[in-house]
């Protein structure tokens, strides 16, 4: 039986996540499953050996005690998606299943672990991080003694950015640690602090699935490779 990577459905550029995992990456033993809040296919969650929580619309502010109105908030939130992805994440932790969180995925995992995000990072930071026509490109600094540093072998690197929210550094979720920051101190990566009895968890604020030169940039390719290896190693 093939192993499965469950990718949460997003309103934004969903195909990029599927296309990131090439036939060469997956081989004959892994396949992709779209976990859709629109279809509410919760029965597929338990078939998965790894999960990707994707980018997309802001999480409902009531999940983290945020303001009801704030700059650049979406015209519509997606409470159905929030609820569905909460089920995915809670299942992943109960069953010790590898998780890769991307952009919104990073923010939401922090929220689900009891943390908070900035509703909006402010206009100065938005000039560096918020997508205009294309993703912004900026440098990140990777902290030593982290899983991210071990995987990538980098102290610094270039990433693509498309967000106006970020983890609040004073409200990091339970048992989470920062693995990377930008030059203006936006949190760019998180992982478990105490990894004892925990499955692979790596979350990044950038978009490795659509990064320029993603096949050669370790901040895309090596992250993907390590996640796939964790999926291969997972046993139900």
mmCIF file with all atom_site columns, C-alpha atoms in Angstrom:
data_model
loop_
_atom_site.group_PDB
_atom_site.id
_atom_site.type_symbol
_atom_site.label_atom_id
_atom_site.label_alt_id
_atom_site.label_comp_id
_atom_site.label_asym_id
_atom_site.label_entity_id
_atom_site.label_seq_id
_atom_site.pdbx_PDB_ins_code
_atom_site.Cartn_x
_atom_site.Cartn_y
_atom_site.Cartn_z
_atom_site.occupancy
_atom_site.B_iso_or_equiv
_atom_site.pdbx_formal_charge
_atom_site.auth_seq_id
_atom_site.auth_comp_id
_atom_site.auth_asym_id
_atom_site.auth_atom_id
_atom_site.pdbx_PDB_model_num
ATOM 1   C CA . UNK A 1 1   ? 0.000   0.000  0.000  1.00 0.00 ? 1   UNK A CA 1
ATOM 2   C CA . UNK A 1 2   ? 1.324   3.438  -0.950 1.00 0.00 ? 2   UNK A CA 1
ATOM 3   C CA . UNK A 1 3   ? 2.076   6.048  1.660  1.00 0.00 ? 3   UNK A CA 1
ATOM 4   C CA . UNK A 1 4   ? 0.163   9.292  1.348  1.00 0.00 ? 4   UNK A CA 1
ATOM 5   C CA . UNK A 1 5   ? 0.946   12.960 1.817  1.00 0.00 ? 5   UNK A CA 1
ATOM 6   C CA . UNK A 1 6   ? -2.152  14.956 2.640  1.00 0.00 ? 6   UNK A CA 1
ATOM 7   C CA . UNK A 1 7   ? -2.080  18.534 1.330  1.00 0.00 ? 7   UNK A CA 1
ATOM 8   C CA . UNK A 1 8   ? -4.637  20.910 2.775  1.00 0.00 ? 8   UNK A CA 1
ATOM 9   C CA . UNK A 1 9   ? -6.665  22.699 0.122  1.00 0.00 ? 9   UNK A CA 1
ATOM 10  C CA . UNK A 1 10  ? -5.936  26.398 -0.210 1.00 0.00 ? 10  UNK A CA 1
ATOM 11  C CA . UNK A 1 11  ? -7.742  29.228 -1.976 1.00 0.00 ? 11  UNK A CA 1
ATOM 12  C CA . UNK A 1 12  ? -4.402  30.502 -3.330 1.00 0.00 ? 12  UNK A CA 1
ATOM 13  C CA . UNK A 1 13  ? -2.265  28.746 -5.966 1.00 0.00 ? 13  UNK A CA 1
ATOM 14  C CA . UNK A 1 14  ? -3.171  25.239 -4.808 1.00 0.00 ? 14  UNK A CA 1
ATOM 15  C CA . UNK A 1 15  ? -1.527  23.574 -7.823 1.00 0.00 ? 15  UNK A CA 1
ATOM 16  C CA . UNK A 1 16  ? 1.906   24.841 -6.771 1.00 0.00 ? 16  UNK A CA 1
ATOM 17  C CA . UNK A 1 17  ? 1.928   22.522 -3.763 1.00 0.00 ? 17  UNK A CA 1
ATOM 18  C CA . UNK A 1 18  ? 1.026   19.453 -5.803 1.00 0.00 ? 18  UNK A CA 1
ATOM 19  C CA . UNK A 1 19  ? 3.524   20.311 -8.538 1.00 0.00 ? 19  UNK A CA 1
ATOM 20  C CA . UNK A 1 20  ? 6.311   20.824 -5.990 1.00 0.00 ? 20  UNK A CA 1
ATOM 21  C CA . UNK A 1 21  ? 6.244   17.082 -5.278 1.00 0.00 ? 21  UNK A CA 1
ATOM 22  C CA . UNK A 1 22  ? 7.503   15.626 -8.547 1.00 0.00 ? 22  UNK A CA 1
ATOM 23  C CA . UNK A 1 23  ? 7.135   12.005 -9.699 1.00 0.00 ? 23  UNK A CA 1
ATOM 24  C CA . UNK A 1 24  ? 10.857  11.625 -8.993 1.00 0.00 ? 24  UNK A CA 1
ATOM 25  C CA . UNK A 1 25  ? 10.314  12.790 -5.411 1.00 0.00 ? 25  UNK A CA 1
ATOM 26  C CA . UNK A 1 26  ? 7.396   10.468 -4.761 1.00 0.00 ? 26  UNK A CA 1
ATOM 27  C CA . UNK A 1 27  ? 8.575   7.385  -6.624 1.00 0.00 ? 27  UNK A CA 1
ATOM 28  C CA . UNK A 1 28  ? 6.248   4.410  -6.709 1.00 0.00 ? 28  UNK A CA 1
ATOM 29  C CA . UNK A 1 29  ? 5.612   4.335  -2.973 1.00 0.00 ? 29  UNK A CA 1
ATOM 30  C CA . UNK A 1 30  ? 4.064   7.752  -2.169 1.00 0.00 ? 30  UNK A CA 1
ATOM 31  C CA . UNK A 1 31  ? 1.006   9.536  -3.520 1.00 0.00 ? 31  UNK A CA 1
ATOM 32  C CA . UNK A 1 32  ? -0.669  12.868 -2.835 1.00 0.00 ? 32  UNK A CA 1
ATOM 33  C CA . UNK A 1 33  ? -4.121  13.365 -1.326 1.00 0.00 ? 33  UNK A CA 1
ATOM 34  C CA . UNK A 1 34  ? -5.929  16.700 -1.280 1.00 0.00 ? 34  UNK A CA 1
ATOM 35  C CA . UNK A 1 35  ? -7.575  17.257 2.081  1.00 0.00 ? 35  UNK A CA 1
ATOM 36  C CA . UNK A 1 36  ? -10.436 19.582 1.223  1.00 0.00 ? 36  UNK A CA 1
ATOM 37  C CA . UNK A 1 37  ? -12.401 21.675 3.680  1.00 0.00 ? 37  UNK A CA 1
ATOM 38  C CA . UNK A 1 38  ? -14.917 22.125 0.858  1.00 0.00 ? 38  UNK A CA 1
ATOM 39  C CA . UNK A 1 39  ? -15.515 18.378 0.606  1.00 0.00 ? 39  UNK A CA 1
ATOM 40  C CA . UNK A 1 40  ? -14.889 17.829 4.333  1.00 0.00 ? 40  UNK A CA 1
ATOM 41  C CA . UNK A 1 41  ? -13.173 14.537 3.462  1.00 0.00 ? 41  UNK A CA 1
ATOM 42  C CA . UNK A 1 42  ? -12.111 13.859 7.041  1.00 0.00 ? 42  UNK A CA 1
ATOM 43  C CA . UNK A 1 43  ? -12.070 10.132 6.311  1.00 0.00 ? 43  UNK A CA 1
ATOM 44  C CA . UNK A 1 44  ? -8.921  10.669 4.209  1.00 0.00 ? 44  UNK A CA 1
ATOM 45  C CA . UNK A 1 45  ? -6.984  12.206 7.095  1.00 0.00 ? 45  UNK A CA 1
ATOM 46  C CA . UNK A 1 46  ? -6.396  8.852  8.776  1.00 0.00 ? 46  UNK A CA 1
ATOM 47  C CA . UNK A 1 47  ? -4.932  7.396  5.556  1.00 0.00 ? 47  UNK A CA 1
ATOM 48  C CA . UNK A 1 48  ? -2.052  9.876  5.510  1.00 0.00 ? 48  UNK A CA 1
ATOM 49  C CA . UNK A 1 49  ? 1.581   9.471  6.564  1.00 0.00 ? 49  UNK A CA 1
ATOM 50  C CA . UNK A 1 50  ? 2.429   13.170 6.321  1.00 0.00 ? 50  UNK A CA 1
ATOM 51  C CA . UNK A 1 51  ? 0.641   16.510 6.096  1.00 0.00 ? 51  UNK A CA 1
ATOM 52  C CA . UNK A 1 52  ? 1.329   19.841 4.422  1.00 0.00 ? 52  UNK A CA 1
ATOM 53  C CA . UNK A 1 53  ? -0.588  22.769 5.900  1.00 0.00 ? 53  UNK A CA 1
ATOM 54  C CA . UNK A 1 54  ? -0.564  25.354 3.141  1.00 0.00 ? 54  UNK A CA 1
ATOM 55  C CA . UNK A 1 55  ? -0.699  29.135 2.784  1.00 0.00 ? 55  UNK A CA 1
ATOM 56  C CA . UNK A 1 56  ? -3.827  31.156 2.208  1.00 0.00 ? 56  UNK A CA 1
ATOM 57  C CA . UNK A 1 57  ? -6.391  33.409 3.846  1.00 0.00 ? 57  UNK A CA 1
ATOM 58  C CA . UNK A 1 58  ? -5.897  34.748 7.385  1.00 0.00 ? 58  UNK A CA 1
ATOM 59  C CA . UNK A 1 59  ? -6.994  32.554 10.278 1.00 0.00 ? 59  UNK A CA 1
ATOM 60  C CA . UNK A 1 60  ? -10.181 33.752 11.978 1.00 0.00 ? 60  UNK A CA 1
ATOM 61  C CA . UNK A 1 61  ? -9.056  36.250 14.677 1.00 0.00 ? 61  UNK A CA 1
ATOM 62  C CA . UNK A 1 62  ? -11.250 34.652 17.332 1.00 0.00 ? 62  UNK A CA 1
ATOM 63  C CA . UNK A 1 63  ? -8.866  31.657 17.298 1.00 0.00 ? 63  UNK A CA 1
ATOM 64  C CA . UNK A 1 64  ? -6.128  33.750 18.889 1.00 0.00 ? 64  UNK A CA 1
ATOM 65  C CA . UNK A 1 65  ? -8.020  36.610 20.523 1.00 0.00 ? 65  UNK A CA 1
ATOM 66  C CA . UNK A 1 66  ? -7.203  39.011 17.711 1.00 0.00 ? 66  UNK A CA 1
ATOM 67  C CA . UNK A 1 67  ? -8.910  42.237 16.674 1.00 0.00 ? 67  UNK A CA 1
ATOM 68  C CA . UNK A 1 68  ? -12.064 41.983 14.588 1.00 0.00 ? 68  UNK A CA 1
ATOM 69  C CA . UNK A 1 69  ? -10.865 44.718 12.225 1.00 0.00 ? 69  UNK A CA 1
ATOM 70  C CA . UNK A 1 70  ? -7.315  45.357 11.087 1.00 0.00 ? 70  UNK A CA 1
ATOM 71  C CA . UNK A 1 71  ? -5.336  46.529 8.015  1.00 0.00 ? 71  UNK A CA 1
ATOM 72  C CA . UNK A 1 72  ? -5.291  44.242 4.981  1.00 0.00 ? 72  UNK A CA 1
ATOM 73  C CA . UNK A 1 73  ? -7.779  41.801 6.468  1.00 0.00 ? 73  UNK A CA 1
ATOM 74  C CA . UNK A 1 74  ? -9.474  39.570 3.884  1.00 0.00 ? 74  UNK A CA 1
ATOM 75  C CA . UNK A 1 75  ? -12.931 40.335 2.577  1.00 0.00 ? 75  UNK A CA 1
ATOM 76  C CA . UNK A 1 76  ? -13.969 36.886 3.780  1.00 0.00 ? 76  UNK A CA 1
ATOM 77  C CA . UNK A 1 77  ? -12.444 34.496 6.296  1.00 0.00 ? 77  UNK A CA 1
ATOM 78  C CA . UNK A 1 78  ? -12.744 30.719 6.034  1.00 0.00 ? 78  UNK A CA 1
ATOM 79  C CA . UNK A 1 79  ? -13.958 29.271 9.350  1.00 0.00 ? 79  UNK A CA 1
ATOM 80  C CA . UNK A 1 80  ? -14.655 25.948 7.619  1.00 0.00 ? 80  UNK A CA 1
ATOM 81  C CA . UNK A 1 81  ? -11.016 25.706 6.597  1.00 0.00 ? 81  UNK A CA 1
ATOM 82  C CA . UNK A 1 82  ? -9.839  26.705 10.065 1.00 0.00 ? 82  UNK A CA 1
ATOM 83  C CA . UNK A 1 83  ? -11.945 23.982 11.670 1.00 0.00 ? 83  UNK A CA 1
ATOM 84  C CA . UNK A 1 84  ? -10.898 21.339 9.129  1.00 0.00 ? 84  UNK A CA 1
ATOM 85  C CA . UNK A 1 85  ? -7.179  22.051 9.452  1.00 0.00 ? 85  UNK A CA 1
ATOM 86  C CA . UNK A 1 86  ? -7.487  22.001 13.245 1.00 0.00 ? 86  UNK A CA 1
ATOM 87  C CA . UNK A 1 87  ? -8.670  18.388 12.912 1.00 0.00 ? 87  UNK A CA 1
ATOM 88  C CA . UNK A 1 88  ? -5.704  17.589 10.654 1.00 0.00 ? 88  UNK A CA 1
ATOM 89  C CA . UNK A 1 89  ? -3.151  19.063 13.029 1.00 0.00 ? 89  UNK A CA 1
ATOM 90  C CA . UNK A 1 90  ? -4.622  17.514 16.158 1.00 0.00 ? 90  UNK A CA 1
ATOM 91  C CA . UNK A 1 91  ? -4.681  14.109 14.442 1.00 0.00 ? 91  UNK A CA 1
ATOM 92  C CA . UNK A 1 92  ? -1.049  14.537 13.356 1.00 0.00 ? 92  UNK A CA 1
ATOM 93  C CA . UNK A 1 93  ? 0.017   15.106 16.938 1.00 0.00 ? 93  UNK A CA 1
ATOM 94  C CA . UNK A 1 94  ? -2.058  12.275 18.353 1.00 0.00 ? 94  UNK A CA 1
ATOM 95  C CA . UNK A 1 95  ? -0.589  9.845  15.816 1.00 0.00 ? 95  UNK A CA 1
ATOM 96  C CA . UNK A 1 96  ? 2.914   11.358 15.569 1.00 0.00 ? 96  UNK A CA 1
ATOM 97  C CA . UNK A 1 97  ? 2.724   12.068 11.853 1.00 0.00 ? 97  UNK A CA 1
ATOM 98  C CA . UNK A 1 98  ? 5.207   14.387 10.056 1.00 0.00 ? 98  UNK A CA 1
ATOM 99  C CA . UNK A 1 99  ? 3.969   17.918 9.340  1.00 0.00 ? 99  UNK A CA 1
ATOM 100 C CA . UNK A 1 100 ? 5.284   20.670 7.090  1.00 0.00 ? 100 UNK A CA 1
ATOM 101 C CA . UNK A 1 101 ? 3.692   24.088 7.643  1.00 0.00 ? 101 UNK A CA 1
ATOM 102 C CA . UNK A 1 102 ? 3.977   26.809 5.008  1.00 0.00 ? 102 UNK A CA 1
ATOM 103 C CA . UNK A 1 103 ? 3.124   30.513 5.513  1.00 0.00 ? 103 UNK A CA 1
ATOM 104 C CA . UNK A 1 104 ? -0.403  30.402 6.966  1.00 0.00 ? 104 UNK A CA 1
ATOM 105 C CA . UNK A 1 105 ? 0.444   26.847 8.047  1.00 0.00 ? 105 UNK A CA 1
ATOM 106 C CA . UNK A 1 106 ? 3.270   28.162 10.241 1.00 0.00 ? 106 UNK A CA 1
ATOM 107 C CA . UNK A 1 107 ? 1.022   30.824 11.739 1.00 0.00 ? 107 UNK A CA 1
ATOM 108 C CA . UNK A 1 108 ? -1.870  28.454 12.350 1.00 0.00 ? 108 UNK A CA 1
ATOM 109 C CA . UNK A 1 109 ? 0.262   25.795 14.032 1.00 0.00 ? 109 UNK A CA 1
ATOM 110 C CA . UNK A 1 110 ? 1.550   28.482 16.388 1.00 0.00 ? 110 UNK A CA 1
ATOM 111 C CA . UNK A 1 111 ? -2.053  29.471 17.119 1.00 0.00 ? 111 UNK A CA 1
ATOM 112 C CA . UNK A 1 112 ? -3.154  25.867 17.643 1.00 0.00 ? 112 UNK A CA 1
ATOM 113 C CA . UNK A 1 113 ? -0.317  25.452 20.141 1.00 0.00 ? 113 UNK A CA 1
ATOM 114 C CA . UNK A 1 114 ? -1.658  28.414 22.117 1.00 0.00 ? 114 UNK A CA 1
ATOM 115 C CA . UNK A 1 115 ? 0.295   31.245 20.470 1.00 0.00 ? 115 UNK A CA 1
ATOM 116 C CA . UNK A 1 116 ? -0.742  34.409 18.682 1.00 0.00 ? 116 UNK A CA 1
ATOM 117 C CA . UNK A 1 117 ? 0.037   36.306 15.497 1.00 0.00 ? 117 UNK A CA 1
ATOM 118 C CA . UNK A 1 118 ? 0.234   39.965 14.609 1.00 0.00 ? 118 UNK A CA 1
ATOM 119 C CA . UNK A 1 119 ? -3.015  40.812 12.811 1.00 0.00 ? 119 UNK A CA 1
ATOM 120 C CA . UNK A 1 120 ? -0.850  42.946 10.505 1.00 0.00 ? 120 UNK A CA 1
ATOM 121 C CA . UNK A 1 121 ? 2.904   43.473 10.658 1.00 0.00 ? 121 UNK A CA 1
ATOM 122 C CA . UNK A 1 122 ? 2.677   47.160 9.652  1.00 0.00 ? 122 UNK A CA 1
ATOM 123 C CA . UNK A 1 123 ? 3.427   49.085 6.515  1.00 0.00 ? 123 UNK A CA 1
ATOM 124 C CA . UNK A 1 124 ? 7.214   49.173 6.920  1.00 0.00 ? 124 UNK A CA 1
ATOM 125 C CA . UNK A 1 125 ? 7.392   45.387 7.255  1.00 0.00 ? 125 UNK A CA 1
ATOM 126 C CA . UNK A 1 126 ? 4.795   44.909 4.529  1.00 0.00 ? 126 UNK A CA 1
ATOM 127 C CA . UNK A 1 127 ? 7.173   46.631 2.105  1.00 0.00 ? 127 UNK A CA 1
ATOM 128 C CA . UNK A 1 128 ? 9.567   43.726 2.702  1.00 0.00 ? 128 UNK A CA 1
ATOM 129 C CA . UNK A 1 129 ? 7.168   40.820 3.164  1.00 0.00 ? 129 UNK A CA 1
ATOM 130 C CA . UNK A 1 130 ? 3.729   41.432 1.632  1.00 0.00 ? 130 UNK A CA 1
ATOM 131 C CA . UNK A 1 131 ? 3.229   40.215 -1.914 1.00 0.00 ? 131 UNK A CA 1
ATOM 132 C CA . UNK A 1 132 ? 2.586   42.864 -4.541 1.00 0.00 ? 132 UNK A CA 1
ATOM 133 C CA . UNK A 1 133 ? 2.497   41.544 -8.110 1.00 0.00 ? 133 UNK A CA 1
ATOM 134 C CA . UNK A 1 134 ? 5.118   38.926 -7.313 1.00 0.00 ? 134 UNK A CA 1
ATOM 135 C CA . UNK A 1 135 ? 6.610   37.521 -4.113 1.00 0.00 ? 135 UNK A CA 1
ATOM 136 C CA . UNK A 1 136 ? 9.105   39.689 -2.262 1.00 0.00 ? 136 UNK A CA 1
ATOM 137 C CA . UNK A 1 137 ? 12.661  38.326 -1.909 1.00 0.00 ? 137 UNK A CA 1
ATOM 138 C CA . UNK A 1 138 ? 14.659  38.838 1.281  1.00 0.00 ? 138 UNK A CA 1
ATOM 139 C CA . UNK A 1 139 ? 17.284  37.246 3.492  1.00 0.00 ? 139 UNK A CA 1
ATOM 140 C CA . UNK A 1 140 ? 16.678  34.965 6.456  1.00 0.00 ? 140 UNK A CA 1
ATOM 141 C CA . UNK A 1 141 ? 19.015  34.077 9.294  1.00 0.00 ? 141 UNK A CA 1
ATOM 142 C CA . UNK A 1 142 ? 18.908  30.461 10.452 1.00 0.00 ? 142 UNK A CA 1
ATOM 143 C CA . UNK A 1 143 ? 19.686  29.643 14.053 1.00 0.00 ? 143 UNK A CA 1
ATOM 144 C CA . UNK A 1 144 ? 22.241  26.998 14.889 1.00 0.00 ? 144 UNK A CA 1
ATOM 145 C CA . UNK A 1 145 ? 21.190  23.978 16.933 1.00 0.00 ? 145 UNK A CA 1
ATOM 146 C CA . UNK A 1 146 ? 17.887  23.780 15.058 1.00 0.00 ? 146 UNK A CA 1
ATOM 147 C CA . UNK A 1 147 ? 16.425  21.154 12.763 1.00 0.00 ? 147 UNK A CA 1
ATOM 148 C CA . UNK A 1 148 ? 16.240  23.745 9.991  1.00 0.00 ? 148 UNK A CA 1
ATOM 149 C CA . UNK A 1 149 ? 19.975  24.429 10.256 1.00 0.00 ? 149 UNK A CA 1
ATOM 150 C CA . UNK A 1 150 ? 20.751  20.710 10.264 1.00 0.00 ? 150 UNK A CA 1
ATOM 151 C CA . UNK A 1 151 ? 18.612  20.137 7.171  1.00 0.00 ? 151 UNK A CA 1
ATOM 152 C CA . UNK A 1 152 ? 19.791  23.081 5.074  1.00 0.00 ? 152 UNK A CA 1
ATOM 153 C CA . UNK A 1 153 ? 23.359  23.535 6.301  1.00 0.00 ? 153 UNK A CA 1
ATOM 154 C CA . UNK A 1 154 ? 22.863  27.290 5.955  1.00 0.00 ? 154 UNK A CA 1
ATOM 155 C CA . UNK A 1 155 ? 23.375  30.226 8.310  1.00 0.00 ? 155 UNK A CA 1
ATOM 156 C CA . UNK A 1 156 ? 21.661  32.631 5.890  1.00 0.00 ? 156 UNK A CA 1
ATOM 157 C CA . UNK A 1 157 ? 19.698  32.330 2.676  1.00 0.00 ? 157 UNK A CA 1
ATOM 158 C CA . UNK A 1 158 ? 17.306  34.015 0.276  1.00 0.00 ? 158 UNK A CA 1
ATOM 159 C CA . UNK A 1 159 ? 13.579  33.288 0.428  1.00 0.00 ? 159 UNK A CA 1
ATOM 160 C CA . UNK A 1 160 ? 10.355  34.504 -1.163 1.00 0.00 ? 160 UNK A CA 1
ATOM 161 C CA . UNK A 1 161 ? 7.741   36.246 0.917  1.00 0.00 ? 161 UNK A CA 1
ATOM 162 C CA . UNK A 1 162 ? 3.999   36.908 0.553  1.00 0.00 ? 162 UNK A CA 1
ATOM 163 C CA . UNK A 1 163 ? 2.366   37.638 3.905  1.00 0.00 ? 163 UNK A CA 1
ATOM 164 C CA . UNK A 1 164 ? 1.101   40.477 6.072  1.00 0.00 ? 164 UNK A CA 1
ATOM 165 C CA . UNK A 1 165 ? 0.764   38.519 9.316  1.00 0.00 ? 165 UNK A CA 1
ATOM 166 C CA . UNK A 1 166 ? 3.466   36.864 11.426 1.00 0.00 ? 166 UNK A CA 1
ATOM 167 C CA . UNK A 1 167 ? 3.967   35.046 14.709 1.00 0.00 ? 167 UNK A CA 1
ATOM 168 C CA . UNK A 1 168 ? 4.054   37.379 17.698 1.00 0.00 ? 168 UNK A CA 1
ATOM 169 C CA . UNK A 1 169 ? 7.429   36.708 19.381 1.00 0.00 ? 169 UNK A CA 1
ATOM 170 C CA . UNK A 1 170 ? 5.930   37.240 22.835 1.00 0.00 ? 170 UNK A CA 1
ATOM 171 C CA . UNK A 1 171 ? 3.286   34.605 22.113 1.00 0.00 ? 171 UNK A CA 1
ATOM 172 C CA . UNK A 1 172 ? 5.114   31.578 20.766 1.00 0.00 ? 172 UNK A CA 1
ATOM 173 C CA . UNK A 1 173 ? 3.087   28.391 21.044 1.00 0.00 ? 173 UNK A CA 1
ATOM 174 C CA . UNK A 1 174 ? 3.686   25.645 23.578 1.00 0.00 ? 174 UNK A CA 1
ATOM 175 C CA . UNK A 1 175 ? 6.950   23.722 23.044 1.00 0.00 ? 175 UNK A CA 1
ATOM 176 C CA . UNK A 1 176 ? 7.817   25.717 19.912 1.00 0.00 ? 176 UNK A CA 1
ATOM 177 C CA . UNK A 1 177 ? 11.134  27.409 19.180 1.00 0.00 ? 177 UNK A CA 1
ATOM 178 C CA . UNK A 1 178 ? 12.229  29.888 16.538 1.00 0.00 ? 178 UNK A CA 1
ATOM 179 C CA . UNK A 1 179 ? 14.539  28.448 13.895 1.00 0.00 ? 179 UNK A CA 1
ATOM 180 C CA . UNK A 1 180 ? 14.835  31.436 11.530 1.00 0.00 ? 180 UNK A CA 1
ATOM 181 C CA . UNK A 1 181 ? 14.192  35.171 11.411 1.00 0.00 ? 181 UNK A CA 1
ATOM 182 C CA . UNK A 1 182 ? 14.363  37.908 8.793  1.00 0.00 ? 182 UNK A CA 1
ATOM 183 C CA . UNK A 1 183 ? 16.573  40.968 9.063  1.00 0.00 ? 183 UNK A CA 1
ATOM 184 C CA . UNK A 1 184 ? 13.666  42.934 10.553 1.00 0.00 ? 184 UNK A CA 1
ATOM 185 C CA . UNK A 1 185 ? 13.070  40.189 13.150 1.00 0.00 ? 185 UNK A CA 1
ATOM 186 C CA . UNK A 1 186 ? 9.987   38.595 11.601 1.00 0.00 ? 186 UNK A CA 1
ATOM 187 C CA . UNK A 1 187 ? 9.818   34.941 12.675 1.00 0.00 ? 187 UNK A CA 1
ATOM 188 C CA . UNK A 1 188 ? 10.499  32.894 9.546  1.00 0.00 ? 188 UNK A CA 1
ATOM 189 C CA . UNK A 1 189 ? 10.725  29.349 10.925 1.00 0.00 ? 189 UNK A CA 1
ATOM 190 C CA . UNK A 1 190 ? 9.549   27.306 13.903 1.00 0.00 ? 190 UNK A CA 1
ATOM 191 C CA . UNK A 1 191 ? 9.905   23.733 15.103 1.00 0.00 ? 191 UNK A CA 1
ATOM 192 C CA . UNK A 1 192 ? 9.423   21.765 18.310 1.00 0.00 ? 192 UNK A CA 1
ATOM 193 C CA . UNK A 1 193 ? 11.745  22.773 21.141 1.00 0.00 ? 193 UNK A CA 1
ATOM 194 C CA . UNK A 1 194 ? 11.584  19.390 22.884 1.00 0.00 ? 194 UNK A CA 1
ATOM 195 C CA . UNK A 1 195 ? 11.420  16.837 20.083 1.00 0.00 ? 195 UNK A CA 1
ATOM 196 C CA . UNK A 1 196 ? 11.144  13.832 22.418 1.00 0.00 ? 196 UNK A CA 1
ATOM 197 C CA . UNK A 1 197 ? 8.365   11.515 21.241 1.00 0.00 ? 197 UNK A CA 1
ATOM 198 C CA . UNK A 1 198 ? 7.492   13.992 18.482 1.00 0.00 ? 198 UNK A CA 1
ATOM 199 C CA . UNK A 1 199 ? 7.304   13.406 14.753 1.00 0.00 ? 199 UNK A CA 1
ATOM 200 C CA . UNK A 1 200 ? 8.977   15.686 12.216 1.00 0.00 ? 200 UNK A CA 1
ATOM 201 C CA . UNK A 1 201 ? 7.615   19.235 12.395 1.00 0.00 ? 201 UNK A CA 1
ATOM 202 C CA . UNK A 1 202 ? 9.026   22.101 10.402 1.00 0.00 ? 202 UNK A CA 1
ATOM 203 C CA . UNK A 1 203 ? 7.217   25.342 9.591  1.00 0.00 ? 203 UNK A CA 1
ATOM 204 C CA . UNK A 1 204 ? 8.432   28.174 7.374  1.00 0.00 ? 204 UNK A CA 1
ATOM 205 C CA . UNK A 1 205 ? 6.977   31.593 6.634  1.00 0.00 ? 205 UNK A CA 1
ATOM 206 C CA . UNK A 1 206 ? 8.182   31.608 3.023  1.00 0.00 ? 206 UNK A CA 1
ATOM 207 C CA . UNK A 1 207 ? 6.847   29.630 0.061  1.00 0.00 ? 207 UNK A CA 1
ATOM 208 C CA . UNK A 1 208 ? 9.287   26.838 -0.862 1.00 0.00 ? 208 UNK A CA 1
ATOM 209 C CA . UNK A 1 209 ? 6.740   25.361 -3.272 1.00 0.00 ? 209 UNK A CA 1
ATOM 210 C CA . UNK A 1 210 ? 7.015   28.363 -5.616 1.00 0.00 ? 210 UNK A CA 1
ATOM 211 C CA . UNK A 1 211 ? 10.451  29.703 -4.780 1.00 0.00 ? 211 UNK A CA 1
ATOM 212 C CA . UNK A 1 212 ? 12.634  30.827 -7.685 1.00 0.00 ? 212 UNK A CA 1
ATOM 213 C CA . UNK A 1 213 ? 15.258  28.144 -8.327 1.00 0.00 ? 213 UNK A CA 1
ATOM 214 C CA . UNK A 1 214 ? 13.461  25.870 -5.893 1.00 0.00 ? 214 UNK A CA 1
ATOM 215 C CA . UNK A 1 215 ? 15.259  22.838 -7.316 1.00 0.00 ? 215 UNK A CA 1
ATOM 216 C CA . UNK A 1 216 ? 18.632  24.233 -6.219 1.00 0.00 ? 216 UNK A CA 1
ATOM 217 C CA . UNK A 1 217 ? 17.831  26.406 -3.198 1.00 0.00 ? 217 UNK A CA 1
ATOM 218 C CA . UNK A 1 218 ? 18.286  24.323 -0.002 1.00 0.00 ? 218 UNK A CA 1
ATOM 219 C CA . UNK A 1 219 ? 15.509  26.359 1.645  1.00 0.00 ? 219 UNK A CA 1
ATOM 220 C CA . UNK A 1 220 ? 13.130  24.603 -0.724 1.00 0.00 ? 220 UNK A CA 1
ATOM 221 C CA . UNK A 1 221 ? 14.707  21.403 -1.998 1.00 0.00 ? 221 UNK A CA 1
ATOM 222 C CA . UNK A 1 222 ? 16.375  20.134 1.176  1.00 0.00 ? 222 UNK A CA 1
ATOM 223 C CA . UNK A 1 223 ? 13.282  20.897 3.254  1.00 0.00 ? 223 UNK A CA 1
ATOM 224 C CA . UNK A 1 224 ? 11.144  18.936 0.820  1.00 0.00 ? 224 UNK A CA 1
ATOM 225 C CA . UNK A 1 225 ? 13.618  16.045 0.726  1.00 0.00 ? 225 UNK A CA 1
ATOM 226 C CA . UNK A 1 226 ? 13.728  15.790 4.516  1.00 0.00 ? 226 UNK A CA 1
ATOM 227 C CA . UNK A 1 227 ? 9.956   15.916 4.829  1.00 0.00 ? 227 UNK A CA 1
ATOM 228 C CA . UNK A 1 228 ? 9.560   13.155 2.238  1.00 0.00 ? 228 UNK A CA 1
ATOM 229 C CA . UNK A 1 229 ? 12.124  11.048 4.083  1.00 0.00 ? 229 UNK A CA 1
ATOM 230 C CA . UNK A 1 230 ? 10.152  11.538 7.307  1.00 0.00 ? 230 UNK A CA 1
ATOM 231 C CA . UNK A 1 231 ? 7.016   10.368 5.491  1.00 0.00 ? 231 UNK A CA 1
ATOM 232 C CA . UNK A 1 232 ? 8.844   7.294  4.200  1.00 0.00 ? 232 UNK A CA 1
ATOM 233 C CA . UNK A 1 233 ? 10.035  6.504  7.726  1.00 0.00 ? 233 UNK A CA 1
ATOM 234 C CA . UNK A 1 234 ? 6.612   6.901  9.283  1.00 0.00 ? 234 UNK A CA 1
ATOM 235 C CA . UNK A 1 235 ? 4.869   3.724  10.358 1.00 0.00 ? 235 UNK A CA 1
ATOM 236 C CA . UNK A 1 236 ? 1.274   3.628  11.460 1.00 0.00 ? 236 UNK A CA 1
#
